[in-house]
mmCIF file of C-alpha atoms in Angstrom:
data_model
loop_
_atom_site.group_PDB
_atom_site.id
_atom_site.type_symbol
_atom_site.label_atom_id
_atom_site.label_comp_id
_atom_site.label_asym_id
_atom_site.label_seq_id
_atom_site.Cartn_x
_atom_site.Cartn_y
_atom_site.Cartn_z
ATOM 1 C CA UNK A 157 240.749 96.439 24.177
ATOM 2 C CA UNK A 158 241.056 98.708 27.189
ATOM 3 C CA UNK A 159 239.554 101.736 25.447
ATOM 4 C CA UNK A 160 236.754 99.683 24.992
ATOM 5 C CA UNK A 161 236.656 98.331 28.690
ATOM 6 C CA UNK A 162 236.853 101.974 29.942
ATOM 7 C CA UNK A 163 234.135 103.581 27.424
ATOM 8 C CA UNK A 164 231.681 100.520 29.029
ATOM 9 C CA UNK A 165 233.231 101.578 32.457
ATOM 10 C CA UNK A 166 231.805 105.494 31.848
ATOM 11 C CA UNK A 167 228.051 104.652 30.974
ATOM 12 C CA UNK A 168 228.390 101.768 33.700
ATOM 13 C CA UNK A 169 229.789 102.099 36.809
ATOM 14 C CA UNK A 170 228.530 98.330 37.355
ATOM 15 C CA UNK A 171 230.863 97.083 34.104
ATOM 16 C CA UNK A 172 233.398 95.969 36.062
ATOM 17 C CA UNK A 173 235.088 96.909 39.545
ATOM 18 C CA UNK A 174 237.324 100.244 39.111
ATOM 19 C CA UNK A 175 240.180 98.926 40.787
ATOM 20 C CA UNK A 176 240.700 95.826 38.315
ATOM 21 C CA UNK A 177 239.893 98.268 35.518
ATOM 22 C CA UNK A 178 242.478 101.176 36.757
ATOM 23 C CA UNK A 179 245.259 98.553 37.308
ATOM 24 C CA UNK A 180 244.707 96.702 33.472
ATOM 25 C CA UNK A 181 244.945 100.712 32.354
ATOM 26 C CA UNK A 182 248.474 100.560 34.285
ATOM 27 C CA UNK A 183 249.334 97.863 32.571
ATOM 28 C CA UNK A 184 248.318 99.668 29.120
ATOM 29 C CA UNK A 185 250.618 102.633 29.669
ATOM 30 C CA UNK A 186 253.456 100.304 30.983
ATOM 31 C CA UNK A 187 253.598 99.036 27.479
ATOM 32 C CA UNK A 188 252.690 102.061 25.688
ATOM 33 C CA UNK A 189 255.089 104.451 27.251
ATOM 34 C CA UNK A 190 258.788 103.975 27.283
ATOM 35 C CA UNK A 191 259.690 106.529 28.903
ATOM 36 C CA UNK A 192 256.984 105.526 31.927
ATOM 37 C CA UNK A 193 258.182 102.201 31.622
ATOM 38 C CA UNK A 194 261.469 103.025 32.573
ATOM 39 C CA UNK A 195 260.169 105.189 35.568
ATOM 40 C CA UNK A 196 258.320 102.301 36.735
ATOM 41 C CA UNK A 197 260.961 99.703 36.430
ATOM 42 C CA UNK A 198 263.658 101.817 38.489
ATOM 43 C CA UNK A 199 261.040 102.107 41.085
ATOM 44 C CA UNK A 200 259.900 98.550 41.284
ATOM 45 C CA UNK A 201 256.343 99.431 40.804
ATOM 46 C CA UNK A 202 255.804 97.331 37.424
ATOM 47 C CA UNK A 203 251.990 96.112 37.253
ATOM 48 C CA UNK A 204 252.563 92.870 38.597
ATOM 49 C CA UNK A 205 253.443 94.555 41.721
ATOM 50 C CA UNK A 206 250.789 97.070 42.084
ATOM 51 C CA UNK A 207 247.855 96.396 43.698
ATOM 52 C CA UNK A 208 246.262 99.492 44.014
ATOM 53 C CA UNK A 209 245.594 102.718 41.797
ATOM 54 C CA UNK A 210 246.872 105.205 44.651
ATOM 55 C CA UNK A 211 249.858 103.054 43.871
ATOM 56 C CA UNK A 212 250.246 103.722 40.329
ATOM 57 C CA UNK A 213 253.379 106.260 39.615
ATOM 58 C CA UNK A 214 252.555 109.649 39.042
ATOM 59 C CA UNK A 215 253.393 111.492 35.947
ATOM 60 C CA UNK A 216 253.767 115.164 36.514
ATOM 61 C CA UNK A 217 251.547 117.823 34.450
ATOM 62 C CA UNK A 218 254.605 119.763 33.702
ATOM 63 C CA UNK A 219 256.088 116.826 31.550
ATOM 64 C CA UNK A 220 253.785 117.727 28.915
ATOM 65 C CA UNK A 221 255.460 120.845 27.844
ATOM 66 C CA UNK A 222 258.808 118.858 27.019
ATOM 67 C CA UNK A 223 258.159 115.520 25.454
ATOM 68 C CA UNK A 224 255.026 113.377 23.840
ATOM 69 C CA UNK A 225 253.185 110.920 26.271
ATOM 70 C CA UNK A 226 250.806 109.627 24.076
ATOM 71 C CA UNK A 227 250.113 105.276 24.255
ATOM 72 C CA UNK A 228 249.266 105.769 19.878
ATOM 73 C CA UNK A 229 249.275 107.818 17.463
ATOM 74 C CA UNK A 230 247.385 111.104 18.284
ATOM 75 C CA UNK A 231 244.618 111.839 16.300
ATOM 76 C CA UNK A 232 244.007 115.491 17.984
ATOM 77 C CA UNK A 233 246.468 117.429 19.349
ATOM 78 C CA UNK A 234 245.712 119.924 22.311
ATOM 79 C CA UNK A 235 248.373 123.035 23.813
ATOM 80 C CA UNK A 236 247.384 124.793 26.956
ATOM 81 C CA UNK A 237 246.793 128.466 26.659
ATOM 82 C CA UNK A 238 250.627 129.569 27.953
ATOM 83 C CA UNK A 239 248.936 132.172 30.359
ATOM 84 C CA UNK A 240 250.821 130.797 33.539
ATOM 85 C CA UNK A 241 254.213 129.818 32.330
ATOM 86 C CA UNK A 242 256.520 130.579 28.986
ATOM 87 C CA UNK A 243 256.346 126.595 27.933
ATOM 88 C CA UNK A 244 252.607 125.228 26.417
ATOM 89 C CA UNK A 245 251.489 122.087 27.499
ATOM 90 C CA UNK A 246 250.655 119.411 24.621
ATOM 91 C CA UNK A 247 248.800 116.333 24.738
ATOM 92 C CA UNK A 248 248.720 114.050 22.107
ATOM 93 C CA UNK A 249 245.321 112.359 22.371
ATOM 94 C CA UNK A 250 245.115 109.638 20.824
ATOM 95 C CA UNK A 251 241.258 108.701 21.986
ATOM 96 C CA UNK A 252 239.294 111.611 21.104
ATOM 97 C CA UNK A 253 236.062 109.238 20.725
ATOM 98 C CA UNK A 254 236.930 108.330 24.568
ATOM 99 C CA UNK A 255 237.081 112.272 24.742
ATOM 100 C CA UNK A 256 233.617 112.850 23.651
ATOM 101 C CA UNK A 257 232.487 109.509 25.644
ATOM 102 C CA UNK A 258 233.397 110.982 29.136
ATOM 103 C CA UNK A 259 231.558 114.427 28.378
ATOM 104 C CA UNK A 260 228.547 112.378 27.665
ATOM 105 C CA UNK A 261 228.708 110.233 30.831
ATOM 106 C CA UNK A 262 229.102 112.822 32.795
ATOM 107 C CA UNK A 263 227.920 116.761 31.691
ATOM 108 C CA UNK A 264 224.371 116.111 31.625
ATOM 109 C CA UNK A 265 224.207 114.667 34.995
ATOM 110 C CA UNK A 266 226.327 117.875 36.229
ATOM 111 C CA UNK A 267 225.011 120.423 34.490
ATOM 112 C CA UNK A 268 221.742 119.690 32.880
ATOM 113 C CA UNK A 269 219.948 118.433 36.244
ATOM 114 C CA UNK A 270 220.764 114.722 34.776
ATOM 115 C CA UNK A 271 218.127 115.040 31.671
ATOM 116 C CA UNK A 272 220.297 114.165 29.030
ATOM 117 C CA UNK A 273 217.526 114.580 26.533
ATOM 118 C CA UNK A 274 217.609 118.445 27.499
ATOM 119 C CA UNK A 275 218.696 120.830 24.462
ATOM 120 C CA UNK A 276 218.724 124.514 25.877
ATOM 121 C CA UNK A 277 219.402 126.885 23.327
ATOM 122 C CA UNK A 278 223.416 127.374 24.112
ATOM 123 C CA UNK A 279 225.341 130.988 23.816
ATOM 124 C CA UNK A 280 229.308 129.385 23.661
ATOM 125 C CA UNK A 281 232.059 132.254 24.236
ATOM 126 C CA UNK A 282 234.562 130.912 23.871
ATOM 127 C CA UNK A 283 236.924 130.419 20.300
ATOM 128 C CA UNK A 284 235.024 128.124 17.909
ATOM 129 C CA UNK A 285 237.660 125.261 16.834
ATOM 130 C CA UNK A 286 238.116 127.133 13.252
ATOM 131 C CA UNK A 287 239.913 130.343 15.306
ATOM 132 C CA UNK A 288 241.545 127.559 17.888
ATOM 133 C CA UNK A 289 241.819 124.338 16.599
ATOM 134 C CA UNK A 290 244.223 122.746 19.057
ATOM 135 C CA UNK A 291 241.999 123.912 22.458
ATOM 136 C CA UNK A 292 240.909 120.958 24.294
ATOM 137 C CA UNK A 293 238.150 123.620 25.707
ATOM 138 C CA UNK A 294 236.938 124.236 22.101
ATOM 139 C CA UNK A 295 237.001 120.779 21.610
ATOM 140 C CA UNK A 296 234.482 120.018 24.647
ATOM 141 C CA UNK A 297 232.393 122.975 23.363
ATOM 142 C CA UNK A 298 231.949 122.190 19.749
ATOM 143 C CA UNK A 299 231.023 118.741 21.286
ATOM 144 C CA UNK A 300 228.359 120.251 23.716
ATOM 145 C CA UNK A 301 226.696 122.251 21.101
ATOM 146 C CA UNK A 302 226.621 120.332 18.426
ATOM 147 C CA UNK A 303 224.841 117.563 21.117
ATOM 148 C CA UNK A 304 223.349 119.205 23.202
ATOM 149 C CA UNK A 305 222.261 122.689 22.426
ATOM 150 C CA UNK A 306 218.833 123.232 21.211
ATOM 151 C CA UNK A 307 217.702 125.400 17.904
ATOM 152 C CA UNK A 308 219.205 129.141 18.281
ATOM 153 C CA UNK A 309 222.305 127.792 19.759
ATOM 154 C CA UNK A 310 225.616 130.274 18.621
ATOM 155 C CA UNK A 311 229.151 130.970 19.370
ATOM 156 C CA UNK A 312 229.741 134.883 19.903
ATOM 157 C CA UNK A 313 233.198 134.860 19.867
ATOM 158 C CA UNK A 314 235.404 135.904 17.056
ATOM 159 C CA UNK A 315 239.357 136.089 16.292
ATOM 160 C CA UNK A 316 239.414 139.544 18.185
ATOM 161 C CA UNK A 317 237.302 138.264 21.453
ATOM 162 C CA UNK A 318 233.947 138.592 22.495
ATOM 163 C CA UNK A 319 231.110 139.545 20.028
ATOM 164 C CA UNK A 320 228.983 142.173 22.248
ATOM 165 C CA UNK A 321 226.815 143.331 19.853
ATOM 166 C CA UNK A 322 226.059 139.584 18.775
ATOM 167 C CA UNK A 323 225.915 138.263 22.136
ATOM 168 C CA UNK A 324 223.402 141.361 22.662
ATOM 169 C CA UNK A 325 221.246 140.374 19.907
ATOM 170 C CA UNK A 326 221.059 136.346 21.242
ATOM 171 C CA UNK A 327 220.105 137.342 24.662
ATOM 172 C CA UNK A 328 217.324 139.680 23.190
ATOM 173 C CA UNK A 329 216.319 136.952 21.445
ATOM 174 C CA UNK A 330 215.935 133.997 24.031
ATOM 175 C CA UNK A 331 214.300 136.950 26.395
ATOM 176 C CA UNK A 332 211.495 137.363 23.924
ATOM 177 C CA UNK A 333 211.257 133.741 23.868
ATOM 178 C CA UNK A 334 211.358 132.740 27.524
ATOM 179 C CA UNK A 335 212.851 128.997 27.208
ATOM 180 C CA UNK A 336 215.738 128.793 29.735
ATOM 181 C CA UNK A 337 219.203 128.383 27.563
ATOM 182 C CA UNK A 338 222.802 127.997 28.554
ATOM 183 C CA UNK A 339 225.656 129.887 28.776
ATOM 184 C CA UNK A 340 229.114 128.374 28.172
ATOM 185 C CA UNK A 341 232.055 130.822 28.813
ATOM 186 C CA UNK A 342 235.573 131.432 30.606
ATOM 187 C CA UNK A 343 235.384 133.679 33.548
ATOM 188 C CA UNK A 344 237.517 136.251 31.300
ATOM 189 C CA UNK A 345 235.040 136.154 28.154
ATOM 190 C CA UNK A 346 232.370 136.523 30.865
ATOM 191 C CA UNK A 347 233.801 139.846 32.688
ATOM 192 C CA UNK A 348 234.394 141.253 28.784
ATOM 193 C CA UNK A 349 230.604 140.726 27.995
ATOM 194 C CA UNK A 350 229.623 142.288 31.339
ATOM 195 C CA UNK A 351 232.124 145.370 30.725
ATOM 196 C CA UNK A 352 230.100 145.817 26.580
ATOM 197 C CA UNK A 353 226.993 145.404 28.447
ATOM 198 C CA UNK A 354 227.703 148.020 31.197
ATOM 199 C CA UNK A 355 229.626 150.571 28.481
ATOM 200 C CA UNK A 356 226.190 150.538 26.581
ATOM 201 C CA UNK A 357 223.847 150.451 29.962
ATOM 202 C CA UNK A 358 222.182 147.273 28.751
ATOM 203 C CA UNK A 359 220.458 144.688 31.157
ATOM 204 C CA UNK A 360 218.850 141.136 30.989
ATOM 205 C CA UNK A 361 216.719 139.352 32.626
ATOM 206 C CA UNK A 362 217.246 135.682 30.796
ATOM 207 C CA UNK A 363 214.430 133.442 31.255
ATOM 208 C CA UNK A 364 214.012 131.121 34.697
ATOM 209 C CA UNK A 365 216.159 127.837 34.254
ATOM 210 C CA UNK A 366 218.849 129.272 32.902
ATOM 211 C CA UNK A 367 222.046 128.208 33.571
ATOM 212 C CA UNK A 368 225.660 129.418 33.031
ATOM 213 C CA UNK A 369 228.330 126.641 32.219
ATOM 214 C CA UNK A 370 231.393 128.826 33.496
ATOM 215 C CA UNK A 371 235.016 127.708 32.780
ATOM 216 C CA UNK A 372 238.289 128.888 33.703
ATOM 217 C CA UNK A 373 239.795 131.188 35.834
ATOM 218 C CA UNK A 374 240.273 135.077 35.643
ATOM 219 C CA UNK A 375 243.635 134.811 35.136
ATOM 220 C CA UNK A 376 245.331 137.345 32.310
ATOM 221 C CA UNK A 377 243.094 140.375 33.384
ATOM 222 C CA UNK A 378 244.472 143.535 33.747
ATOM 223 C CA UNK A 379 241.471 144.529 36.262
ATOM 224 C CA UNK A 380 241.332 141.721 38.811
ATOM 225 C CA UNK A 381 237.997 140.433 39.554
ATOM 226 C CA UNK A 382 237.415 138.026 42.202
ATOM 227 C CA UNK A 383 234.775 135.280 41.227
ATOM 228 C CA UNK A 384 231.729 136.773 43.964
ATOM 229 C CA UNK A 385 232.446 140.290 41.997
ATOM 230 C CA UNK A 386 231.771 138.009 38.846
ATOM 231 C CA UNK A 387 228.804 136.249 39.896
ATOM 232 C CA UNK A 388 227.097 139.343 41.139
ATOM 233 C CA UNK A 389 227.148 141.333 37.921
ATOM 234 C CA UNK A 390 225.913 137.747 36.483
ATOM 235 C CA UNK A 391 223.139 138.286 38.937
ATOM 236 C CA UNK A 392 222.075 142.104 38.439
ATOM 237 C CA UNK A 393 223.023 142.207 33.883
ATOM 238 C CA UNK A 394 221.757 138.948 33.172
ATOM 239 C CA UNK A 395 219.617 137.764 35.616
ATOM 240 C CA UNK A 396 221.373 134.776 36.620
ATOM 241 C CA UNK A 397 221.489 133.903 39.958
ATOM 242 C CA UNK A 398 224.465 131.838 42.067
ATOM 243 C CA UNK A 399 222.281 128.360 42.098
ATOM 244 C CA UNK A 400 222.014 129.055 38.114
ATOM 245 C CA UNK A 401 225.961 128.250 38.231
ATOM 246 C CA UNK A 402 227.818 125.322 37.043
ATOM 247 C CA UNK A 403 231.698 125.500 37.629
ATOM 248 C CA UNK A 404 233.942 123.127 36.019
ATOM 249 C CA UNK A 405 237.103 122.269 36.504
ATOM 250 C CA UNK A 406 239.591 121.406 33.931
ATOM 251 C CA UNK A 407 243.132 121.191 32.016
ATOM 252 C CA UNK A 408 244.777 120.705 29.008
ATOM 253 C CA UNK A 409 246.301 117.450 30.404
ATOM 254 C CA UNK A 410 243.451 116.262 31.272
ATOM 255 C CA UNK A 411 240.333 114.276 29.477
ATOM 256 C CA UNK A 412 237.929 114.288 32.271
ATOM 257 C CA UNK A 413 236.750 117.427 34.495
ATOM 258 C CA UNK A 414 235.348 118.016 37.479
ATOM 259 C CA UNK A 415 232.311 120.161 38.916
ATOM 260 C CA UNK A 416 230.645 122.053 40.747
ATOM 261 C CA UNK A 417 227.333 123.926 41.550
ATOM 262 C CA UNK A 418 225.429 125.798 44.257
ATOM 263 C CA UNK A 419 222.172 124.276 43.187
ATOM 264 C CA UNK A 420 220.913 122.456 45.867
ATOM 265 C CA UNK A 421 225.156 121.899 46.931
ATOM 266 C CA UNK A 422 228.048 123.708 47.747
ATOM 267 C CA UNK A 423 229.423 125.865 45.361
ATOM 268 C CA UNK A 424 232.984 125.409 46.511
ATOM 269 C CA UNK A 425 232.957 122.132 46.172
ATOM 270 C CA UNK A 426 234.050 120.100 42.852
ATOM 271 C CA UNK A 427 232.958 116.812 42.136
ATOM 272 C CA UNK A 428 233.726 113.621 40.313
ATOM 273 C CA UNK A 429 232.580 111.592 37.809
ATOM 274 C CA UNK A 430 232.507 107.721 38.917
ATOM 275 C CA UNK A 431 235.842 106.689 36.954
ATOM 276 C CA UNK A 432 238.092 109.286 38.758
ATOM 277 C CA UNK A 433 239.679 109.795 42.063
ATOM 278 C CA UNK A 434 241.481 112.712 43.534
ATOM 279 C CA UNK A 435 244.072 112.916 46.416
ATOM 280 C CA UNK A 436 246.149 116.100 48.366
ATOM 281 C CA UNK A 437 249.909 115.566 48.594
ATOM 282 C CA UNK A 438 252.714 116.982 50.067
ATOM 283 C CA UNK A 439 254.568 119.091 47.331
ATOM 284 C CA UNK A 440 258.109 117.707 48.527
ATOM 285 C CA UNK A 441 257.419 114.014 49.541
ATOM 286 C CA UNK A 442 254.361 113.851 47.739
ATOM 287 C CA UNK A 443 252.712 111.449 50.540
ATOM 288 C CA UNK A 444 249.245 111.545 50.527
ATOM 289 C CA UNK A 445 247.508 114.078 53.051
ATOM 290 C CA UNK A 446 244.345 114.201 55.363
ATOM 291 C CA UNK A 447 241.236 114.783 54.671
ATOM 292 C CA UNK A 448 240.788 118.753 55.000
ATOM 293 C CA UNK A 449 244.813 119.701 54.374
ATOM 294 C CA UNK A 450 245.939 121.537 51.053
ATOM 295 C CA UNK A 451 248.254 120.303 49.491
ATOM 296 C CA UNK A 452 248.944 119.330 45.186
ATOM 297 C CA UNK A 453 245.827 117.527 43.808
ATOM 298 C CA UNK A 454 246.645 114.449 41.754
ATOM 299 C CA UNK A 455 243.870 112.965 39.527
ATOM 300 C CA UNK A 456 243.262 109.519 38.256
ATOM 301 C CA UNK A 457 241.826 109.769 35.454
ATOM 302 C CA UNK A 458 240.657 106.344 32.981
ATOM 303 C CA UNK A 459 239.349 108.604 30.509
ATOM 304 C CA UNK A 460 243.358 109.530 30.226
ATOM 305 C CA UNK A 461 244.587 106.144 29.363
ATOM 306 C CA UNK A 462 246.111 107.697 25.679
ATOM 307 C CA UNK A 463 248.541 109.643 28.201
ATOM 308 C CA UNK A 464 249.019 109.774 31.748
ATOM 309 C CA UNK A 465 246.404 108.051 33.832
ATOM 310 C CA UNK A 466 247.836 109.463 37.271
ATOM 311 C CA UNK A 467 248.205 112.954 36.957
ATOM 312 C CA UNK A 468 250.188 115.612 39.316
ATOM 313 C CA UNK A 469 249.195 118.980 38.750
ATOM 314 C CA UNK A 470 250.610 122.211 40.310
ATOM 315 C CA UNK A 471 247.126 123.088 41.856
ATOM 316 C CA UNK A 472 247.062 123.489 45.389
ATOM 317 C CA UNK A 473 243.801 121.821 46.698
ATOM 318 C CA UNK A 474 241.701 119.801 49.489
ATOM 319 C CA UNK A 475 240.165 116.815 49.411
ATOM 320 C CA UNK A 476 236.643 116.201 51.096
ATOM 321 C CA UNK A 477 235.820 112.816 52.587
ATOM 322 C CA UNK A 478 237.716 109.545 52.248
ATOM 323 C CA UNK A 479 235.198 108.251 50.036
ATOM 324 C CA UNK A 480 235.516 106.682 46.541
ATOM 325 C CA UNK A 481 232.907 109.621 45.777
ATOM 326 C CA UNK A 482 235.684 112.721 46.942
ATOM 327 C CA UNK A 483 235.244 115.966 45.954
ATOM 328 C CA UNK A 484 238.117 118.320 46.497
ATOM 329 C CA UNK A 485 238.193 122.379 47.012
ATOM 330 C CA UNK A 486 240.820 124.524 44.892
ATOM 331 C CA UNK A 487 243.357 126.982 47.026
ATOM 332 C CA UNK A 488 244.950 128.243 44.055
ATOM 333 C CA UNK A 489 248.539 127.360 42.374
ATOM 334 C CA UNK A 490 251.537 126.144 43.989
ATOM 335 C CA UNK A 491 254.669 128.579 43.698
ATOM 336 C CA UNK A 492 257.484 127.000 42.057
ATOM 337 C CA UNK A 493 259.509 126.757 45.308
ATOM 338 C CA UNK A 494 256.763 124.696 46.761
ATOM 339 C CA UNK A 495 256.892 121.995 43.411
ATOM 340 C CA UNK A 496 260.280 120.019 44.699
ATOM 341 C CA UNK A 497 258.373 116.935 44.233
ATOM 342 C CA UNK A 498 256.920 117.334 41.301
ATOM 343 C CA UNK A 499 260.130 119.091 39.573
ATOM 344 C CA UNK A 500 261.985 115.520 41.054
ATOM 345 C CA UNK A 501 259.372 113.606 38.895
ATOM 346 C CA UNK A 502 259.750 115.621 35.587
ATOM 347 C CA UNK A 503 263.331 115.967 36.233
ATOM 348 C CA UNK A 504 263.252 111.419 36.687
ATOM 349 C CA UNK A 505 260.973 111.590 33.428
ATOM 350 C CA UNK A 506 262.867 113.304 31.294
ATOM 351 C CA UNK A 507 266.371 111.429 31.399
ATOM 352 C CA UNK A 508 263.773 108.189 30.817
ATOM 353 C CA UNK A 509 263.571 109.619 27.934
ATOM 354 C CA UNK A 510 266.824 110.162 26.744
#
């Protein structure tokens, strides 16, 4: 089965070549799909035409907030948080295992300097999945703590928000000890600790090794605060330092993420796991762009075979190199009169599936 081709593919990069792999995916969602299907067909770009994954017809991001792309029946079901538009996104995933299989293959390597036997004690803010049980970020998190964080590991975040006085209490804790932990937390959970910690005049200085897993942007925030102003308080109330860092990139529609890290790297700069590929494209033809010019990233993703293996987003982004290996740098969101292209697809999408 393909599922099982691509879970080989993720520990193994030497399973089989990508290309052959990404195109038998195609063919997968061809099947699955209908409403794809019909996209395809009108287009002439059927698998037994396609010879490449760049190739492959896009499906946009935005078609997930109006009708189910799912290749089998879902067995989780994730919505986006609604913070940048009035429609959620919803994807039906119907690989969850796959799900799990892709953080495995690729956090430790990212995050945990590539020891995958490493279990820091872990600090998650963010909501546990009994307070939000259709977050594909809680999701990821109850995965990462459950395998990978280390005796002491908590959540401080209730059905209110943040848990200062509990988050207080942890850091005290792993202080005392002096074992490096982890932190995993959106940017807007981390400026609401930082605010409790500052109302109360309360420093840390968490022990050397410690790293922050830091997810999401500050969007939402009454009081805007730009991600240096972030990482600075990081740096003087908890001791963490830039290289101590780990950025990842993400979305609802997505199964795979990105990252990045200033350890030993550039902190602007996300990367890839081996079984994706990113490229900039013109937000009205859509034809792919330079090396170096912004334009709308679209991910290929095999980890998203249950749904939409060629994704268009409506982030604005570069992409470094010309490499299988690109990494790409975020320039923030497209505004909707810049999306013609991707409104064309949706729009295209949506009578398929009438």
């Amino acid at each position: 089965m393909i599922v099982d081709r691509i879970s080989r593919f993720l520990s193994d990069p030497a399973a089989e070549p990508f290309e052959a792999l990404a195109l038998a995916a195609f063919a997968f969602q061809v099947e699955n799909l209908k409403p794809y299907r019909a996209v395809c067909e009108r287009s002439g770009r059927v698998p037994s035409a396609v010879t490449s994954w760049r190739e492959i017809p896009l499906i946009p991001a935005t078609a997930f907030a109006s009708m189910e792309l799912a290749t089998g029946a879902p067995l989780e079901i994730f919505r986006s948080s609604g913070t940048l538009s009035s429609s959620r996104s919803v994807h039906h995933h119907p690989f969850p295992d796959l799900y799990r299989a892709a953080i495995d293959a690729s956090f430790p390597r990212f995050a945990l300097g590539g020891d995958s036997g490493a279990r820091p004690p872990m600090l998650a803010l963010v909501p546990p999945r009994a307070i939000a049980p259709d977050s594909s970020l809680g999701f990821m998190v109850e995965h990462l703590v459950s395998r990978y964080g280390g005796p002491g590991s908590d959540y401080a975040f209730a059905a209110r928000g943040v848990e200062g006085a509990k988050a207080r209490s942890w850091f005290g804790a792993r202080q005392r000890e002096g074992r490096p932990v982890m932190v995993l937390a959106t940017s807007i959970a981390l400026a609401d600790l930082l605010d409790f910690l500052a109302r109360i005049d309360l420093k840390f200085r968490l022990p050397a090794g410690s790293v922050l897993f830091e997810t999401g942007g500050l969007k939402g925030r009454e009081r805007e605060l730009s991600p240096e102003d972030l990482h600075a308080r990081l740096a003087t109330q908890l001791g963490l330092a830039g290289e101590a860092i780990v950025t990842e990139y993400g979305m609802t529609e997505l199964t795979s993420q990105a990252y990045a890290s200033s350890a030993g790297g550039d902190p602007g700069l996300f990367l890839l796991p081996h079984w994706m590929r990113v490229r900039a494209l013109d937000p009205v033809s859509l034809a792919e762009l330079p090396a170096g010019e912004v334009g709308l990233l679209a991910f290929f993703d095999l980890a998203n075979v249950g749904s939409a293996l060629h994704l268009l987003t409506e982030d604005l982004g570069s992409v470094d190199g010309g490499g299988e290996g690109d990494g790409f740098r975020l320039a923030g969101r497209a505004p909707q009169a810049d999306l013609r292209g991707c409104s064309l697809l949706a729009e295209e999408l949506g009578r398929a599936s009438e």
